Amino acid sequence: MNSIIYQNLGMAETHKNYIDGLWQDAATGATFKDINPARNADVIGNFPESGVEDVDDAVRAARHAFKKWSRRPAPERGDILRRIGDLLTERKSELAFQMTREMGKPFFETKGDVQEAIDTAYYAGTETRRLFGRTVPSEMPNKFNMSLRRPIGVCGVITAWNFPVAVPTWKMFPALACGNTIVFKPSEMAPHSGALLVQIMADAGVPPGVLNLVQGSANAGRALVEHPDVNLVSFTGSTVTGSKIGETCGRMHKRLSLEMGGKNPMIVLADADLDLVIDGLVWGAFGTTGQRCTATSRLIVHEDVHDELVENLRQRAVALKLGYGNDDDTEMGPVINQAAMDKIQSYMDIAKDEGAEILTGGKPASGEGLDDGFFFEPTILTGVTPEMRVAKEEIFGPVLSVLSISSYEEAVQVANNIEFGLSSSLYTSDVTTAFKAMHDIEAGITYINGPTIGAEAHMPFGGVKGTGNGHREGGWEVFDFYSETKTVYVDYSGQLQKAQIDNVDD
Ligand code: NAD
């Protein structure tokens, strides 16, 4: 166990929403329970099961706060973001510990999750001094053309549980930088991490009403999306949920960013450095117990190196140390809940029915320290073909589907034969093939000689096809999503000038 001792086993704390600067219960008083997926007897707490009334209160507070916050000089908002970065740095271990306890990934991974939030805070803080517009020559004399940015209004932020600190900050920090206010609904599977993040942001000086937290499940999310005074929705979660949200936002003309599921391919060609591949593969497929939108879930490997690579991988997979992520030697944690266990198990039957082979794993893990949690063995499916469901559907667990190919062209075809398009990777020692792949693979992200995971906060992040709707998080592009372009013409000629008419000789 690492140095922070948590002694609250079995004693459930009751947590609250954060609306207009006050911590408060849901209007109905209803709560839901949050447990440790590695040690089910460890109840983290009870959280408000919010509904329409709570969302309405939060949106009203955010709307009221918008007036002042949006007019504050952007660099001043940046100062607060940098203070958030400082506090996250100070509380990194504490936050990571609680995150591991709540959603299961090992402590070294949750520290990375917090670090991503720290990087995002400093990056967004600095960008408040670079929220550029443009000046452009006018086609008329004595006229000045420019564009500038305006904030959008109240942002509804709805997130998944697997990056419970980093992903909300990808949305909230640029939203705040641009002058928007927020109602945040974290996943019902990671409410504690969401609440701790909000507390840090409040402690750093985010004013009351600028950031509001509404806990709860799909009902609360739906109320937020449907609220007429929410101008923008930023969602990370499954493609099924994202599609529903997309319908509502389309109907209500809301600005919307969707970051959804993945089925990410790693292509390994015959000229790849297999020692490099194996490390990337173990990390890509089994890091975060395979519960990353960017997890390597398909290995598309050249037939000449298939057997050697798969056997090496099998040896590494069976040697992985499963356990509670706050124990020092744990390499892979649990999956999030019983529903995830059931879903993963159901895909084992599907794989067998379709003719794939379970090379290793394929069942819940048992043994010392594993029987009171949702542990599933690292699983490798071989003999998978492109049309099988295990090659196409997101399983979201420690399951790797292996497909054998005989050429680069076939590998790309197999990689693209999918409804998703988030991340991808190619291992090769041939620079020509590497550059071709950057264009050929249909995905928002391509790694060359690295696994499908490893996003950096200052680079655009997002997917194509069923994964996204054309926006990017992270990097410089996200600031375009959280601001509206205003075009301004200043005519100082002292007379009426008619564009496209006065200056054209017919
Ligand atoms: P989910 O879709 O079940 O839930 C996500 C969030 O949406 C939760 O907060 C949930 O309460 C809320 N929600 C559910 N129904 C809703 C509705 N009808 N209206 C409004 N809100 C609603 O997803 P999950 O199981 O929490 O997360 C796993 C999924 O997230 C995977 O598919 C994974 O690939 C994806 N994910 C994507 C990214 C990315 O950046 N592309 C990152 C992390 C996770």
Coordinates of N, CA, C and O and ligand atoms in Angstrom, one line a residue, residues 158-163 167 170 185-189 216-218 221-222 225 235-239 241-242 244-245 259-262 292-293 394 396 422 461 467 473, ligand 1:
I158 N -20.4 16.5 -19.8 CA -20.8 15.2 -19.4 C -19.7 14.2 -19.8 O -19.2 14.2 -20.9
T159 N -19.2 13.5 -18.8 CA -18.0 12.7 -19.0 C -18.2 11.2 -18.6 O -19.0 10.9 -17.8
A160 N -17.2 10.4 -19.1 CA -17.1 9.0 -18.8 C -16.3 8.9 -17.5 O -15.8 9.8 -16.9
W161 N -16.1 7.6 -17.0 CA -15.4 7.4 -15.7 C -14.0 7.0 -15.9 O -13.2 7.0 -14.9
N162 N -13.5 6.7 -17.1 CA -12.2 6.1 -17.1 C -11.0 7.0 -17.0 O -9.9 6.7 -16.7
F163 N -11.2 8.3 -17.4 CA -10.2 9.4 -17.1 C -11.0 10.5 -16.3 O -11.3 11.6 -16.8
V167 N -10.0 14.0 -18.5 CA -11.0 14.3 -19.5 C -11.9 15.5 -19.2 O -12.1 16.4 -20.0
W170 N -9.9 18.6 -19.9 CA -9.8 18.9 -21.3 C -10.9 19.8 -21.8 O -10.8 20.6 -22.7
K185 N -21.4 17.3 -15.2 CA -22.0 16.1 -14.6 C -21.0 15.0 -14.9 O -20.8 14.5 -16.0
P186 N -20.3 14.6 -13.8 CA -19.3 13.5 -14.0 C -20.0 12.1 -14.1 O -21.3 12.0 -13.9
S187 N -19.3 11.1 -14.5 CA -19.9 9.8 -14.6 C -20.4 9.3 -13.2 O -19.7 9.6 -12.2
E188 N -21.5 8.6 -13.1 CA -22.0 8.1 -11.9 C -21.0 7.0 -11.3 O -21.1 6.5 -10.2
M189 N -20.0 6.6 -12.2 CA -19.1 5.6 -11.8 C -17.8 6.3 -11.2 O -16.9 5.6 -10.7
G216 N -25.0 12.4 -10.6 CA -26.2 11.6 -11.0 C -25.9 10.8 -12.3 O -24.8 10.8 -12.8
S217 N -26.9 10.1 -12.7 CA -26.8 9.2 -13.8 C -27.4 9.8 -15.1 O -27.4 11.0 -15.3
A218 N -27.9 8.9 -16.0 CA -28.4 9.3 -17.3 C -29.4 10.4 -17.2 O -29.5 11.4 -18.0
G221 N -27.9 13.7 -16.8 CA -27.2 14.1 -18.1 C -28.2 14.6 -19.1 O -28.1 15.6 -19.8
R222 N -29.3 13.8 -19.2 CA -30.4 14.1 -20.2 C -31.0 15.5 -19.9 O -31.2 16.3 -20.8
V225 N -28.6 18.2 -21.1 CA -28.6 18.3 -22.6 C -29.9 19.0 -23.1 O -29.8 19.8 -24.0
F235 N -19.4 16.2 -24.7 CA -19.7 14.8 -24.1 C -18.5 13.9 -24.4 O -18.0 13.9 -25.5
T236 N -18.1 13.1 -23.4 CA -17.2 11.9 -23.7 C -17.9 10.7 -23.1 O -18.3 10.7 -21.9
G237 N -18.1 9.7 -23.9 CA -18.7 8.5 -23.4 C -18.9 7.5 -24.6 O -18.3 7.6 -25.7
S238 N -19.9 6.7 -24.5 CA -20.1 5.6 -25.5 C -20.8 6.2 -26.8 O -21.5 7.3 -26.7
T239 N -20.6 5.5 -27.8 CA -21.2 6.0 -29.1 C -22.8 6.0 -29.0 O -23.4 6.8 -29.6
T241 N -24.7 6.5 -26.3 CA -25.2 7.7 -25.6 C -24.9 9.0 -26.5 O -25.8 9.8 -26.6
G242 N -23.8 9.0 -27.1 CA -23.4 10.2 -27.9 C -24.4 10.4 -29.0 O -24.8 11.6 -29.3
K244 N -27.6 9.7 -29.0 CA -28.8 10.2 -28.4 C -28.6 11.7 -28.2 O -29.5 12.5 -28.5
I245 N -27.5 12.1 -27.6 CA -27.2 13.5 -27.3 C -27.2 14.3 -28.6 O -27.7 15.4 -28.6
E259 N -17.0 12.9 -28.1 CA -15.8 12.0 -28.1 C -16.3 10.6 -27.6 O -16.7 10.4 -26.5
M260 N -16.3 9.7 -28.5 CA -17.0 8.4 -28.2 C -16.1 7.2 -28.3 O -14.9 7.3 -28.2
G261 N -16.6 6.0 -28.6 CA -15.9 4.8 -28.5 C -14.8 4.6 -29.6 O -14.7 5.3 -30.5
G262 N -14.0 3.5 -29.4 CA -13.0 3.2 -30.3 C -12.8 1.7 -30.4 O -13.3 0.9 -29.6
R292 N -9.7 2.0 -22.1 CA -9.4 3.4 -22.6 C -10.1 3.5 -23.9 O -10.2 2.5 -24.7
C293 N -10.6 4.7 -24.3 CA -11.1 4.8 -25.6 C -10.1 4.6 -26.6 O -10.3 4.2 -27.8
E394 N -16.7 -2.5 -29.7 CA -15.8 -2.1 -28.5 C -16.2 -3.0 -27.3 O -17.4 -3.0 -26.9
F396 N -14.3 -2.9 -24.3 CA -13.9 -2.1 -23.2 C -13.5 -2.9 -22.0 O -14.0 -2.8 -20.9
L422 N -10.7 6.4 -33.8 CA -10.1 7.2 -32.8 C -8.5 7.2 -33.0 O -7.9 8.0 -33.6
F461 N -6.9 16.1 -30.0 CA -7.3 14.8 -29.7 C -8.7 14.6 -30.1 O -9.6 15.3 -29.8
T467 N -16.5 7.7 -33.9 CA -15.9 8.1 -32.7 C -16.2 9.6 -32.4 O -16.2 10.0 -31.2
E473 N -10.5 17.8 -28.9 CA -10.1 18.3 -27.6 C -8.6 18.5 -27.6 O -7.9 18.0 -28.4
Ligands
NAD1 P1 -21.7 6.2 -21.1 O1 -22.0 6.7 -22.5 O2 -22.4 5.1 -20.5 O3 -21.7 7.4 -20.1 C1 -21.0 8.6 -20.3 C2 -21.7 9.7 -19.5 O4 -23.0 10.0 -20.2 C3 -22.0 9.4 -18.1 O5 -21.8 10.6 -17.3 C4 -23.5 9.1 -18.1 O6 -24.2 9.3 -16.9 C5 -24.0 10.0 -19.2 N1 -25.2 9.6 -19.8 C6 -25.7 8.4 -20.0 N2 -26.9 8.4 -20.8 C7 -27.1 9.7 -21.0 C8 -28.1 10.4 -21.8 N3 -29.1 9.8 -22.4 N4 -28.0 11.8 -21.8 C9 -27.0 12.4 -21.3 N5 -26.0 11.8 -20.6 C10 -26.1 10.5 -20.4 O7 -20.1 5.8 -21.2 P2 -19.2 5.1 -20.1 O8 -19.5 3.7 -19.9 O9 -19.2 6.0 -18.9 O10 -17.7 5.3 -20.7 C11 -17.2 4.4 -21.6 C12 -17.2 4.9 -23.0 O11 -16.6 6.2 -23.1 C13 -16.5 4.0 -24.0 O12 -17.2 3.8 -25.1 C14 -15.2 4.8 -24.3 O13 -14.6 4.5 -25.5 C15 -15.7 6.2 -24.2 N6 -14.6 7.1 -24.0 C16 -14.3 7.9 -25.1 C17 -13.3 8.8 -24.9 C18 -12.8 9.7 -26.1 O14 -12.2 10.7 -25.8 N7 -13.2 9.4 -27.3 C19 -12.6 9.0 -23.7 C20 -13.0 8.1 -22.6 C21 -14.0 7.2 -22.8

